[in-house]
Amino acid sequence: MRQSIASIALIRRGQGLDTLWLAQWNTRWRCYHFVGGHKQDDESFRQCVIRELTEELEIAEGSGFAVAQQPLARLDYTAWSDGAGQQTHYVMELFDVELIGEAARRQVDADPRNRWLTEAEIRSGRCADDQPVSETMGRILNQACLWAADTRQVLAARDPGVLPDDDVDRNSERRKGG
């Protein structure tokens, strides 16, 4: 069976109570997808996501972005690959990534290949202007339990009077084991 080993960058920002996820147009797939790519044999998953971010966003680690030291999640599943035309065993690590500084944000926003997607767009598989969104984006968020609505429900169940602030990392409690 074909195998795909990859790293995915999860770059998000708040807009009201919504979470926007950074996606980039993939010309081969003809749809939007998270920034990421296949891991090379001689690199770690974290090194892979740093390489992909540097190549795809054209910004530098440290001055343009910061990658979490540990993955937020590791996914391991089998699914059909439209690109390869066959069942594929996927292994991927997801990393929280923060854009650093206004210059990096402006550069990302100025690139027409990049787009901030709402969860509704990801769930529907279509952007507001009807451009396609990879169904793998939804699969990743679902398998890693990263939908903001899910996170809000978990937090509300813990303390019904508290909802996450837009400037607060919505998954920090989950990572701490809380």
mmCIF file of C-alpha atoms in Angstrom:
data_model
loop_
_atom_site.group_PDB
_atom_site.id
_atom_site.type_symbol
_atom_site.label_atom_id
_atom_site.label_comp_id
_atom_site.label_asym_id
_atom_site.label_seq_id
_atom_site.Cartn_x
_atom_site.Cartn_y
_atom_site.Cartn_z
ATOM 1 C CA MET A 1 0.000 0.000 0.000
ATOM 2 C CA ARG A 2 1.149 3.502 -0.778
ATOM 3 C CA GLN A 3 2.352 5.507 2.230
ATOM 4 C CA SER A 4 2.368 9.279 2.764
ATOM 5 C CA ILE A 5 4.387 10.667 5.667
ATOM 6 C CA ALA A 6 3.958 14.404 6.146
ATOM 7 C CA SER A 7 3.904 17.418 8.448
ATOM 8 C CA ILE A 8 1.135 19.992 8.542
ATOM 9 C CA ALA A 9 1.327 23.604 9.767
ATOM 10 C CA LEU A 10 -1.715 24.766 11.708
ATOM 11 C CA ILE A 11 -1.748 28.536 11.511
ATOM 12 C CA ARG A 12 -4.877 30.156 12.886
ATOM 13 C CA ARG A 13 -6.237 33.451 14.025
ATOM 14 C CA GLY A 14 -9.404 34.516 15.748
ATOM 15 C CA GLN A 15 -12.144 36.588 14.189
ATOM 16 C CA GLY A 16 -14.865 37.219 16.719
ATOM 17 C CA LEU A 17 -15.761 33.778 18.077
ATOM 18 C CA ASP A 18 -14.614 32.136 14.848
ATOM 19 C CA THR A 19 -11.268 30.551 14.089
ATOM 20 C CA LEU A 20 -9.720 31.202 10.693
ATOM 21 C CA TRP A 21 -7.230 28.651 9.343
ATOM 22 C CA LEU A 22 -4.479 29.502 6.865
ATOM 23 C CA ALA A 23 -4.695 27.484 3.672
ATOM 24 C CA GLN A 24 -2.738 27.682 0.441
ATOM 25 C CA TRP A 25 -3.810 26.893 -3.098
ATOM 26 C CA ASN A 26 -2.390 23.547 -4.229
ATOM 27 C CA THR A 27 -2.069 23.676 -8.017
ATOM 28 C CA ARG A 28 -1.715 19.897 -8.350
ATOM 29 C CA TRP A 29 -4.843 19.192 -6.292
ATOM 30 C CA ARG A 30 -6.681 22.306 -7.574
ATOM 31 C CA CYS A 31 -7.954 23.215 -4.100
ATOM 32 C CA TYR A 32 -6.980 24.929 -0.852
ATOM 33 C CA HIS A 33 -5.171 22.932 1.809
ATOM 34 C CA PHE A 34 -3.037 23.492 4.913
ATOM 35 C CA VAL A 35 0.611 24.412 4.362
ATOM 36 C CA GLY A 36 2.685 21.267 4.762
ATOM 37 C CA GLY A 37 4.286 18.494 2.809
ATOM 38 C CA HIS A 38 6.024 15.175 2.645
ATOM 39 C CA LYS A 39 8.753 14.402 5.140
ATOM 40 C CA GLN A 40 12.173 13.582 3.767
ATOM 41 C CA ASP A 41 13.989 10.554 5.179
ATOM 42 C CA ASP A 42 16.754 12.650 6.760
ATOM 43 C CA GLU A 43 14.525 15.115 8.638
ATOM 44 C CA SER A 44 12.250 15.088 11.665
ATOM 45 C CA PHE A 45 8.573 15.978 11.347
ATOM 46 C CA ARG A 46 9.319 19.362 12.899
ATOM 47 C CA GLN A 47 12.195 19.993 10.470
ATOM 48 C CA CYS A 48 9.830 19.067 7.649
ATOM 49 C CA VAL A 49 7.196 21.612 8.643
ATOM 50 C CA ILE A 50 9.881 24.319 9.027
ATOM 51 C CA ARG A 51 11.218 23.546 5.536
ATOM 52 C CA GLU A 52 7.724 23.581 4.027
ATOM 53 C CA LEU A 53 6.810 26.885 5.714
ATOM 54 C CA THR A 54 10.037 28.499 4.532
ATOM 55 C CA GLU A 55 9.484 27.286 0.966
ATOM 56 C CA GLU A 56 5.758 27.945 0.712
ATOM 57 C CA LEU A 57 5.343 31.166 2.692
ATOM 58 C CA GLU A 58 8.807 32.562 1.902
ATOM 59 C CA ILE A 59 9.390 33.712 5.470
ATOM 60 C CA ALA A 60 12.099 32.643 7.896
ATOM 61 C CA GLU A 61 11.814 30.683 11.102
ATOM 62 C CA GLY A 62 12.441 32.890 14.118
ATOM 63 C CA SER A 63 11.750 36.194 12.412
ATOM 64 C CA GLY A 64 8.629 35.252 10.441
ATOM 65 C CA PHE A 65 7.195 32.263 12.246
ATOM 66 C CA ALA A 66 7.601 30.022 15.283
ATOM 67 C CA VAL A 67 6.817 26.300 15.332
ATOM 68 C CA ALA A 68 5.830 24.470 18.511
ATOM 69 C CA GLN A 69 8.551 22.150 19.817
ATOM 70 C CA GLN A 70 6.171 19.185 19.985
ATOM 71 C CA PRO A 71 3.386 18.199 17.602
ATOM 72 C CA LEU A 72 -0.162 19.026 18.585
ATOM 73 C CA ALA A 73 -1.293 15.662 17.217
ATOM 74 C CA ARG A 74 -0.124 12.636 15.259
ATOM 75 C CA LEU A 75 -2.615 11.175 12.808
ATOM 76 C CA ASP A 76 -2.378 7.670 11.403
ATOM 77 C CA TYR A 77 -5.130 6.540 9.027
ATOM 78 C CA THR A 78 -5.879 4.980 5.647
ATOM 79 C CA ALA A 79 -7.907 6.754 2.966
ATOM 80 C CA TRP A 80 -8.283 7.037 -0.782
ATOM 81 C CA SER A 81 -5.843 9.453 -2.446
ATOM 82 C CA ASP A 82 -7.402 11.182 -5.442
ATOM 83 C CA GLY A 83 -3.968 12.380 -6.576
ATOM 84 C CA ALA A 84 -2.395 8.922 -6.482
ATOM 85 C CA GLY A 85 -5.559 7.075 -7.438
ATOM 86 C CA GLN A 86 -5.151 4.472 -4.693
ATOM 87 C CA GLN A 87 -5.621 3.674 -1.015
ATOM 88 C CA THR A 88 -2.930 5.375 1.016
ATOM 89 C CA HIS A 89 -1.697 4.955 4.571
ATOM 90 C CA TYR A 90 -1.188 8.459 5.987
ATOM 91 C CA VAL A 91 1.049 9.340 8.906
ATOM 92 C CA MET A 92 1.229 13.034 9.727
ATOM 93 C CA GLU A 93 2.179 15.272 12.573
ATOM 94 C CA LEU A 94 0.382 18.561 13.105
ATOM 95 C CA PHE A 95 2.253 21.552 14.475
ATOM 96 C CA ASP A 96 0.908 24.787 15.897
ATOM 97 C CA VAL A 97 2.601 27.661 14.089
ATOM 98 C CA GLU A 98 2.521 31.334 14.996
ATOM 99 C CA LEU A 99 3.275 34.105 12.532
ATOM 100 C CA ILE A 100 5.683 36.585 14.117
ATOM 101 C CA GLY A 101 5.337 40.295 13.496
ATOM 102 C CA GLU A 102 3.288 42.452 11.215
ATOM 103 C CA ALA A 103 5.686 42.045 8.260
ATOM 104 C CA ALA A 104 5.169 38.264 8.173
ATOM 105 C CA ARG A 105 1.396 38.675 8.440
ATOM 106 C CA ARG A 106 1.378 41.227 5.612
ATOM 107 C CA GLN A 107 3.528 38.965 3.422
ATOM 108 C CA VAL A 108 1.256 35.960 4.000
ATOM 109 C CA ASP A 109 -1.867 38.051 3.354
ATOM 110 C CA ALA A 110 -0.395 39.614 0.196
ATOM 111 C CA ASP A 111 0.268 36.244 -1.474
ATOM 112 C CA PRO A 112 -2.798 35.384 -3.602
ATOM 113 C CA ARG A 113 -2.151 31.657 -3.061
ATOM 114 C CA ASN A 114 -2.927 32.057 0.656
ATOM 115 C CA ARG A 115 -6.373 32.342 2.155
ATOM 116 C CA TRP A 116 -7.806 32.405 5.681
ATOM 117 C CA LEU A 117 -10.695 29.940 5.757
ATOM 118 C CA THR A 118 -13.577 29.776 8.174
ATOM 119 C CA GLU A 119 -14.585 26.479 9.678
ATOM 120 C CA ALA A 120 -17.836 26.686 7.700
ATOM 121 C CA GLU A 121 -15.837 26.892 4.452
ATOM 122 C CA ILE A 122 -13.689 23.928 5.469
ATOM 123 C CA ARG A 123 -16.729 21.869 6.485
ATOM 124 C CA SER A 124 -18.547 22.663 3.224
ATOM 125 C CA GLY A 125 -15.499 22.059 1.018
ATOM 126 C CA ARG A 126 -15.991 25.426 -0.675
ATOM 127 C CA CYS A 127 -14.730 28.965 -0.092
ATOM 128 C CA ALA A 128 -17.205 31.849 -0.085
ATOM 129 C CA ASP A 129 -16.285 32.451 -3.770
ATOM 130 C CA ASP A 130 -16.900 28.739 -4.560
ATOM 131 C CA GLN A 131 -13.210 27.784 -4.832
ATOM 132 C CA PRO A 132 -12.683 24.169 -3.668
ATOM 133 C CA VAL A 133 -11.242 23.270 -0.264
ATOM 134 C CA SER A 134 -9.523 19.905 0.226
ATOM 135 C CA GLU A 135 -11.720 17.508 2.173
ATOM 136 C CA THR A 136 -8.513 16.451 3.947
ATOM 137 C CA MET A 137 -8.549 19.766 5.848
ATOM 138 C CA GLY A 138 -11.817 18.767 7.513
ATOM 139 C CA ARG A 139 -10.566 15.224 8.111
ATOM 140 C CA ILE A 140 -7.453 16.577 9.856
ATOM 141 C CA LEU A 141 -9.402 18.983 12.076
ATOM 142 C CA ASN A 142 -11.950 16.296 12.863
ATOM 143 C CA GLN A 143 -9.468 13.534 13.711
ATOM 144 C CA ALA A 144 -7.384 15.890 15.841
ATOM 145 C CA CYS A 145 -10.504 17.328 17.567
ATOM 146 C CA LEU A 146 -9.526 20.859 16.570
ATOM 147 C CA TRP A 147 -12.819 22.379 15.469
ATOM 148 C CA ALA A 148 -13.232 25.576 17.492
ATOM 149 C CA ALA A 149 -16.868 24.687 18.208
ATOM 150 C CA ASP A 150 -15.686 21.407 19.757
ATOM 151 C CA THR A 151 -13.129 23.260 21.852
ATOM 152 C CA ARG A 152 -15.730 25.786 23.022
ATOM 153 C CA GLN A 153 -18.038 22.920 24.038
ATOM 154 C CA VAL A 154 -15.252 21.230 26.009
ATOM 155 C CA LEU A 155 -14.392 24.484 27.801
ATOM 156 C CA ALA A 156 -18.050 25.298 28.431
ATOM 157 C CA ALA A 157 -18.566 21.847 29.948
ATOM 158 C CA ARG A 158 -15.674 22.526 32.352
ATOM 159 C CA ASP A 159 -16.898 25.982 33.291
ATOM 160 C CA PRO A 160 -20.168 27.131 31.660
ATOM 161 C CA GLY A 161 -19.379 30.771 32.413
ATOM 162 C CA VAL A 162 -16.105 30.817 30.506
ATOM 163 C CA LEU A 163 -15.572 30.911 26.759
ATOM 164 C CA PRO A 164 -12.128 31.268 25.201
ATOM 165 C CA ASP A 165 -10.837 34.734 24.424
ATOM 166 C CA ASP A 166 -9.867 35.350 20.772
ATOM 167 C CA ASP A 167 -6.298 36.104 21.804
ATOM 168 C CA VAL A 168 -5.965 32.933 23.881
ATOM 169 C CA ASP A 169 -4.712 29.694 22.383
ATOM 170 C CA ARG A 170 -7.887 27.625 22.401
ATOM 171 C CA ASN A 171 -6.038 24.362 22.740
ATOM 172 C CA SER A 172 -3.624 25.194 25.549
ATOM 173 C CA GLU A 173 -5.772 23.466 28.162
ATOM 174 C CA ARG A 174 -5.934 20.310 26.060
ATOM 175 C CA ARG A 175 -2.139 20.233 25.668
ATOM 176 C CA LYS A 176 -1.639 20.694 29.415
ATOM 177 C CA GLY A 177 -3.896 17.724 30.017
ATOM 178 C CA GLY A 178 -6.564 19.862 31.655
#
